[in-house]
Tab-separated table of C-alpha atoms in Angstrom:
chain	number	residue	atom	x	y	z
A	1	UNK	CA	36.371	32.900	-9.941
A	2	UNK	CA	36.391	34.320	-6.717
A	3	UNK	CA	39.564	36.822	-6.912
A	4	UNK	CA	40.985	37.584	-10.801
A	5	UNK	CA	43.404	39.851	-10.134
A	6	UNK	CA	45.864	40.804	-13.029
A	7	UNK	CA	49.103	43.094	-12.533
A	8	UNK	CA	48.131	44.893	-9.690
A	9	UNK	CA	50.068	48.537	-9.009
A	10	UNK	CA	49.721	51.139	-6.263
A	11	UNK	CA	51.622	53.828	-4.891
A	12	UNK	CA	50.998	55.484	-2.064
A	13	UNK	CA	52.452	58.771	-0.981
A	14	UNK	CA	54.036	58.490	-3.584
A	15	UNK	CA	56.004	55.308	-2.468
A	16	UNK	CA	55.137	52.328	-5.123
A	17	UNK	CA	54.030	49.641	-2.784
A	18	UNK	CA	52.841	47.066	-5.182
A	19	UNK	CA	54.393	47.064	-9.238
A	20	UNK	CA	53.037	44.046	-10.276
A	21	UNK	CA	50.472	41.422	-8.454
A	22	UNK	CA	48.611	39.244	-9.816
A	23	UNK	CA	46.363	36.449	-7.763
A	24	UNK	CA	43.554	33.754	-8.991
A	25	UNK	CA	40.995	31.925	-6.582
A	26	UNK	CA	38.413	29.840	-7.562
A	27	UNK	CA	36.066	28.581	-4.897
A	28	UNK	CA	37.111	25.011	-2.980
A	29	UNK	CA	40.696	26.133	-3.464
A	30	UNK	CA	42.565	26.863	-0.905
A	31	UNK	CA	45.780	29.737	-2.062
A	32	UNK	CA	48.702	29.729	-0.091
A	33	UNK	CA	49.813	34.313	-0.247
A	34	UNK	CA	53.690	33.955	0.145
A	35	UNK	CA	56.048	36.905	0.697
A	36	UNK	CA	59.063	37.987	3.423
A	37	UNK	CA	58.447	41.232	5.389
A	38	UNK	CA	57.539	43.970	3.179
A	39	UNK	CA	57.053	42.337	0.148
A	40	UNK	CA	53.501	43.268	-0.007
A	41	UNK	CA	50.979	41.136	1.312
A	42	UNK	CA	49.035	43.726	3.653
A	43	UNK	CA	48.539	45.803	0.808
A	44	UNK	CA	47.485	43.380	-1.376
A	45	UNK	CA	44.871	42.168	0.649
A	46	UNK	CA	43.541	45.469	1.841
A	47	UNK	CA	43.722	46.330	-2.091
A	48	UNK	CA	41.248	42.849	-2.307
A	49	UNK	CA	39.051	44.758	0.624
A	50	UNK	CA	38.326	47.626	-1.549
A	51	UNK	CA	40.877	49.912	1.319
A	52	UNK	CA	42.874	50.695	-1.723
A	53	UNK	CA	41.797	52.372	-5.439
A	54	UNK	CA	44.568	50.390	-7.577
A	55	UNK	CA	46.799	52.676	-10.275
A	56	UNK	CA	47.006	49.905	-12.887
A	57	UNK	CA	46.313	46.668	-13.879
A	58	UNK	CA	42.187	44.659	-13.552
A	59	UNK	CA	40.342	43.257	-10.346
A	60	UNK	CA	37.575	41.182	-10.258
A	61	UNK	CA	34.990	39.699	-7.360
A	62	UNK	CA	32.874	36.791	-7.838
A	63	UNK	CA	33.270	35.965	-11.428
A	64	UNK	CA	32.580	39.926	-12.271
A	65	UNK	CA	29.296	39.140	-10.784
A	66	UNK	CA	29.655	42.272	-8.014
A	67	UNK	CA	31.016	45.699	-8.312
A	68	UNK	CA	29.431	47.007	-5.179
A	69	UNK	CA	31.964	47.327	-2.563
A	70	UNK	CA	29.756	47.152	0.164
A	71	UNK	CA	27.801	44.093	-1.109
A	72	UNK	CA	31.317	42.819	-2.609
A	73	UNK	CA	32.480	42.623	1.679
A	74	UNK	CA	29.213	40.963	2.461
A	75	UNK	CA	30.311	37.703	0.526
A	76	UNK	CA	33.837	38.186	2.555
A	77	UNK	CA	34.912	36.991	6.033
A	78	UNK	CA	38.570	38.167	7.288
A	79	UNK	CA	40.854	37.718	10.121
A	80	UNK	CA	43.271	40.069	10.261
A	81	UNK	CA	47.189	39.388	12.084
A	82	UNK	CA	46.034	41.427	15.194
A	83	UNK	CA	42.440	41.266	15.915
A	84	UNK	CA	40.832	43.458	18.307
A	85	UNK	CA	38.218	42.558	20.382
A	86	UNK	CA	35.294	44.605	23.103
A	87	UNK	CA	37.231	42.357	26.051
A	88	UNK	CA	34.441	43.185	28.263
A	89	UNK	CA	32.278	41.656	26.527
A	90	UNK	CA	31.377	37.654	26.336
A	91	UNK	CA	32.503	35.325	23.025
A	92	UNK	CA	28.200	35.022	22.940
A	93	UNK	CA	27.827	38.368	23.173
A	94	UNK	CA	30.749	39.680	20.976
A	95	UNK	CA	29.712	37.158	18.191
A	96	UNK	CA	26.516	38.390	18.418
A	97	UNK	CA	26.810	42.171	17.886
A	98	UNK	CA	29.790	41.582	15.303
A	99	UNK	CA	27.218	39.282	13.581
A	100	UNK	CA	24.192	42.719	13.116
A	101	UNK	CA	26.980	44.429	10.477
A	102	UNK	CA	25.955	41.482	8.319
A	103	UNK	CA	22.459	41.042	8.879
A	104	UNK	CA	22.511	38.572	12.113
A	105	UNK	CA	24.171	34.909	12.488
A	106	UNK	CA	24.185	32.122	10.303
A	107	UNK	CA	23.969	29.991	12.787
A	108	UNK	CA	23.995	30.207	16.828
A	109	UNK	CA	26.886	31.785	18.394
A	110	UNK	CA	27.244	28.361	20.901
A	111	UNK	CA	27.539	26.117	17.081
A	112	UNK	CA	30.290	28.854	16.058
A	113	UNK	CA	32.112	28.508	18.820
A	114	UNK	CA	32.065	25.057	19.001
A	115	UNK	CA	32.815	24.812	15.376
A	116	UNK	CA	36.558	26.789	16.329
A	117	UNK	CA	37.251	24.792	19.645
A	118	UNK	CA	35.680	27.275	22.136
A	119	UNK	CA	32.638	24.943	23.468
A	120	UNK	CA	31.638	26.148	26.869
A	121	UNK	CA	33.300	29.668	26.398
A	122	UNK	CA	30.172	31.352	25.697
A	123	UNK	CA	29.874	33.728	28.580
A	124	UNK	CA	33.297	33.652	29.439
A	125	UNK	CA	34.762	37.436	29.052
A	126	UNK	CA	37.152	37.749	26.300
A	127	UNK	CA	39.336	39.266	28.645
A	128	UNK	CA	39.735	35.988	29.875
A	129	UNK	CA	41.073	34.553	26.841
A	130	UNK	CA	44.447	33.213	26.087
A	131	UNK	CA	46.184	34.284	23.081
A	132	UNK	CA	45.348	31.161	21.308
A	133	UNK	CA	41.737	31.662	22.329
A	134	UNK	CA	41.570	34.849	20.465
A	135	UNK	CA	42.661	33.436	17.725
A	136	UNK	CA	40.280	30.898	17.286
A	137	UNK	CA	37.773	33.704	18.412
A	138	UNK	CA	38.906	36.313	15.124
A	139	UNK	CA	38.271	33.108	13.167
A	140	UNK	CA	34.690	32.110	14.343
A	141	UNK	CA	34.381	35.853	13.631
A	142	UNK	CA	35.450	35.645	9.940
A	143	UNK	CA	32.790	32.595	10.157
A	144	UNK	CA	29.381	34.578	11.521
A	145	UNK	CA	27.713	35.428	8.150
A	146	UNK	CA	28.644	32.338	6.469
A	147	UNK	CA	30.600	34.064	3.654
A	148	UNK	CA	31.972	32.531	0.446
A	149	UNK	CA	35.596	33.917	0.413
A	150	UNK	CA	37.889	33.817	3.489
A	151	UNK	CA	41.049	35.887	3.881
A	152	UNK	CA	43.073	34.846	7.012
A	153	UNK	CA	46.340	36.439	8.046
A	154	UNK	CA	48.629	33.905	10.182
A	155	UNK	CA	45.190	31.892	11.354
A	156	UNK	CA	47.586	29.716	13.831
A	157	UNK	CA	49.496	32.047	15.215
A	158	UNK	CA	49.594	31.247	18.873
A	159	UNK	CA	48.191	27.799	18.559
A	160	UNK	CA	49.968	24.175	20.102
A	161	UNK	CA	49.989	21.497	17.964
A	162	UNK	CA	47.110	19.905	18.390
A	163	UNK	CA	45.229	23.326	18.191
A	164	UNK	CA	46.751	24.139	14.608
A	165	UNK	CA	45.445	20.510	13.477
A	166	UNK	CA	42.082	21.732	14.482
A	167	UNK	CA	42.127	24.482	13.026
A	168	UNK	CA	43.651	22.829	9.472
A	169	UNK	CA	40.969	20.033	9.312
A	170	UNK	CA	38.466	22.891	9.689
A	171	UNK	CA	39.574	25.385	7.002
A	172	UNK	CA	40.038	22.163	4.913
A	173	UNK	CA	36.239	21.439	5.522
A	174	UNK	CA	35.613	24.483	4.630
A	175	UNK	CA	37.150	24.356	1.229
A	176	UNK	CA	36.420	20.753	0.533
A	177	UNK	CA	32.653	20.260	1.705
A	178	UNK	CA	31.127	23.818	2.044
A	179	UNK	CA	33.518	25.328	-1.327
A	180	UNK	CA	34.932	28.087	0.475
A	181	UNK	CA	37.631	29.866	-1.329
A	182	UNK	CA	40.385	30.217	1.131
A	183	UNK	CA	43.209	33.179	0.629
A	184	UNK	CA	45.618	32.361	3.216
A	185	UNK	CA	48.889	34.430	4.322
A	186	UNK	CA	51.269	33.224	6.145
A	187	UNK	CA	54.959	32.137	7.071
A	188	UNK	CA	54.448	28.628	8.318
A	189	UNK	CA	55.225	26.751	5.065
A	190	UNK	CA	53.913	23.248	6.796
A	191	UNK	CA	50.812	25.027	6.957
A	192	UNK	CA	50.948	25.884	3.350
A	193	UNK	CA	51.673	22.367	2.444
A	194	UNK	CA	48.549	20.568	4.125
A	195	UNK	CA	46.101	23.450	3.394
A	196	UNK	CA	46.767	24.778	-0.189
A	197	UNK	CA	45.910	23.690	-3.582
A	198	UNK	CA	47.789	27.038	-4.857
A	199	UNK	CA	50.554	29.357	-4.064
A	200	UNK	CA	51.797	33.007	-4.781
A	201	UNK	CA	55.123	34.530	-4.278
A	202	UNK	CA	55.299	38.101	-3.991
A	203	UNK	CA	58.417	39.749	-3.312
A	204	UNK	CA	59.153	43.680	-3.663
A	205	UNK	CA	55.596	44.228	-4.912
A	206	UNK	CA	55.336	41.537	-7.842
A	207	UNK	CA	54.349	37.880	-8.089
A	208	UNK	CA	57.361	35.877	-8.523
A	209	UNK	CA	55.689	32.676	-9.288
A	210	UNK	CA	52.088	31.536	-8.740
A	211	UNK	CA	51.136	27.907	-9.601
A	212	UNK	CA	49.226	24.536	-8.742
A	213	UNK	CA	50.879	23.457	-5.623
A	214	UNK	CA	51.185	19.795	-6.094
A	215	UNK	CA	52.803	20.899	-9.383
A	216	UNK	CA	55.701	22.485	-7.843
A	217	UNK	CA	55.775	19.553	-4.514
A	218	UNK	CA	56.377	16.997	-7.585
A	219	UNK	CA	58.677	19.289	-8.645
A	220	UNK	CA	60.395	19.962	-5.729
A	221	UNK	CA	60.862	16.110	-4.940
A	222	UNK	CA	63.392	15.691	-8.309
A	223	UNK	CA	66.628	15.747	-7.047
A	224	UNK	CA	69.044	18.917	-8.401
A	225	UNK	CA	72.661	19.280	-8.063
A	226	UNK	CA	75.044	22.364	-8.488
A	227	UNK	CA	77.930	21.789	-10.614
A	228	UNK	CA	81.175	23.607	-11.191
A	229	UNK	CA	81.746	24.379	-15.144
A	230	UNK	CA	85.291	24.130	-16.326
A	231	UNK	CA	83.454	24.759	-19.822
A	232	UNK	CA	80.388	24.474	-21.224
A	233	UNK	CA	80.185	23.234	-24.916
A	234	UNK	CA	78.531	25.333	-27.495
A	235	UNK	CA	76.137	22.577	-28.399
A	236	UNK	CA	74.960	21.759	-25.474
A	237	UNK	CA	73.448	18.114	-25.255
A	238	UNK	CA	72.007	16.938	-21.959
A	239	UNK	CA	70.804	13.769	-21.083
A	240	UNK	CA	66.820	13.059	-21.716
A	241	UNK	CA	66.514	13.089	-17.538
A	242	UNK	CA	68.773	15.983	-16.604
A	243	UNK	CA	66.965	19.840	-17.184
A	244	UNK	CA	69.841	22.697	-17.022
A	245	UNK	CA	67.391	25.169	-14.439
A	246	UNK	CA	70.066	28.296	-13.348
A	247	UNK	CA	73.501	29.139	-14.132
A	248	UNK	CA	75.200	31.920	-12.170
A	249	UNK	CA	78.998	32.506	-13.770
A	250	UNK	CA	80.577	29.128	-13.879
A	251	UNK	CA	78.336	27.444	-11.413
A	252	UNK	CA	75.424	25.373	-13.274
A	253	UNK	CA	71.789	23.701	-11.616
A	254	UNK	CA	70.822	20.540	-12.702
A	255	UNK	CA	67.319	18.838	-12.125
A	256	UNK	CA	67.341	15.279	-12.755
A	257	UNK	CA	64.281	13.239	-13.601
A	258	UNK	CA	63.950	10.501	-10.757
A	259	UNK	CA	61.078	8.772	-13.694
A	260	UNK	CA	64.161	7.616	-16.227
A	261	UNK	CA	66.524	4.681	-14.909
A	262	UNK	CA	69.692	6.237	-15.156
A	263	UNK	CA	72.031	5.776	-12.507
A	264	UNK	CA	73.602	9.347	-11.677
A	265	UNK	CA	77.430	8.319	-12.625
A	266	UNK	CA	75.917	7.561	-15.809
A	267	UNK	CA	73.980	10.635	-16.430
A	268	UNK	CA	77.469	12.836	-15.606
A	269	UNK	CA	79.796	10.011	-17.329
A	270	UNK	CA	77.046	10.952	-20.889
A	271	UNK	CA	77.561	14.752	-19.859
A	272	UNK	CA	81.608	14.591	-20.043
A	273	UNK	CA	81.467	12.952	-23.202
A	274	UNK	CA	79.443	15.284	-24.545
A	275	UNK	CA	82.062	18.145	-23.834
A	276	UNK	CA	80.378	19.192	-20.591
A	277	UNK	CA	83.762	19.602	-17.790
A	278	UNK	CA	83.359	20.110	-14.174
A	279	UNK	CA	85.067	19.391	-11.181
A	280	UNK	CA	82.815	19.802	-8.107
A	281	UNK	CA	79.424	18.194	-7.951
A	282	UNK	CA	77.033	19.316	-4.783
A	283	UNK	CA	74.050	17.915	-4.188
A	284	UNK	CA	71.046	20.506	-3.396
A	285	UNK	CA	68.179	19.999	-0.992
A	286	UNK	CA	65.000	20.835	-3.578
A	287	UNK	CA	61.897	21.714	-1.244
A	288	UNK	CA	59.499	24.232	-1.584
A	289	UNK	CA	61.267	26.126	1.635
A	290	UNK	CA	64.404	26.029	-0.786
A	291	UNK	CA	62.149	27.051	-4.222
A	292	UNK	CA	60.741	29.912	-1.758
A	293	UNK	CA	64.136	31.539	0.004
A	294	UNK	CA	65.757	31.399	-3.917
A	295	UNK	CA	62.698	33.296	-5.546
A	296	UNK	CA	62.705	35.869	-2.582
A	297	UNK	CA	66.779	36.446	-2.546
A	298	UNK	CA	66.273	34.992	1.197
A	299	UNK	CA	69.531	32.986	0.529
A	300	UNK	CA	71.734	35.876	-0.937
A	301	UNK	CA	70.832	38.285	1.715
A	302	UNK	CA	71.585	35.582	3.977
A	303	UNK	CA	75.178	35.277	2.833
A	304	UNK	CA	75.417	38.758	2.536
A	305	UNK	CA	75.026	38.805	6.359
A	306	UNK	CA	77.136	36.982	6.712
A	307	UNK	CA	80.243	38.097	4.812
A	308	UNK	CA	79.748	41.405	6.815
């Protein structure tokens, strides 16, 4: 296990940030750090750094292995949101003298750069660079000691298309062939589903869900319908397909089973005659964007918005 961390808490000045947090990583995996603006994230991680003494709750490195922060940040590469860079300075030379803090290069700076799409950039000042450059710069910087855990904040940020690909198949290298553990925050959920094998939600400092992430794609591709109780019976007998997932005052969330051959006007024809009456069916969209903006209140606050 590369992060076990169990119901995380901090306050600072004397503002709880984080109430509850917990995150898992094992090494090949790939976990997808979820969260809206302020829910946490940044403290998290720099709470995973060591930048942070937690008030409550367990944290563990490398399988308990390491309790030396300084040798804990050795095994560590990180790319922060913003990262700074000496612009006077070459990519060679930058790469370089980043590379001393860990005891020199795993490899040469021209194979680094290379490895993140920057061949022939070498001397080029960094001043130079584009946006997207820089990017791929911070990341062949999270890359120069060869470390086992990554932590990347938005690693495409400022990337086309075909630079994001590049940048996906090589973090998935990473994880699949080399068993880099990958923590990875960000907002692009299309980047979340072709690079992670896990996800967290955090919202308001706690982890709203955390969970295998093919688990909750199956999940998410069952179809689910909102329905509009005229009254519910006291027994209350559903068909084998159909799960009863949320009920908020008279309006109730089915999930149906797409595995069991029922057609649907069956499955609600079984639910009438079973004392279940409704008269408005709606048909939900069930992806993970949906599962995320639900967990995180995005759609309420949304409508709230809205109606002022």
């Amino acid at each position: 296990m590369l992060i076990d961390a169990n119901h995380l808490a901090l306050t600072l000045d004397g503002n709880t940030i984080l109430k509850d947090v917990s995150l898992h990583l094992k090494k090949g995996e790939v976990y997808g750090l979820l969260g809206p603006n302020g829910a946490g994230k940044s403290t998290t991680i720099a709470l995973l750094l060591g930048l942070y003494h937690l008030d409550k709750g367990e944290l563990h490195h490398f399988s308990k292995q390491d309790t030396d922060l300084v040798s804990i940040r050795q095994r560590i590469g990180v790319m922060p949101e913003f990262a700074g860079f000496y612009e006077w300075m070459s990519a060679r030379e930058y790469l370089v003298w980043y590379a001393s803090f860990y005891g020199g290069l795993q490899s040469t700076p021209d194979v680094l750069l290379e490895r993140v799409g920057l061949s022939n950039t070498g001397n080029k000042p960094i001043v130079q660079f584009s946006r997207g450059m820089k990017q791929r710069l911070a990341l062949a910087r999270a890359l120069v000691h060869g470390p086992e855990l990554l932590i990347l904040d938005e690693p495409t940020n400022g990337l086309d298309p075909r630079g994001r690909r590049e940048i996906h198949d090589l973090l998935i290298k990473l994880a699949t062939k080399e068993d880099v553990g990958i923590l990875l925050c960000t907002h692009l959920l299309d980047d979340v589903e072709r690079l992670c094998t896990h996800i967290g939600i955090i919202d308001k400092g706690r982890t709203l869900l955390e969970d295998n992430l093919q688990h909750l794609l199956i999940d998410a591709g069952k179809p689910r319908y909102r329905l509009h109780m005229i009254s519910i019976p006291e027994v209350q007998y559903l068909p084998p397909q159909v799960n009863m997932i949320g009920q908020d005052g008279s309006w109730c969330t089915f999930q149906i089973d797409p595995g069991r051959d029922m057609a649907i006007g069956k499955v609600w024809e079984d639910m009438l005659d079973h004392g279940w009456v409704f008269d408005e069916i709606h048909a939900e969209r069930n992806t993970l964007e949906e599962r995320y903006l639900a967990l995180t209140g995005a759609r309420q606050d949304n409508h709230e918005e809205k109606a002022a």
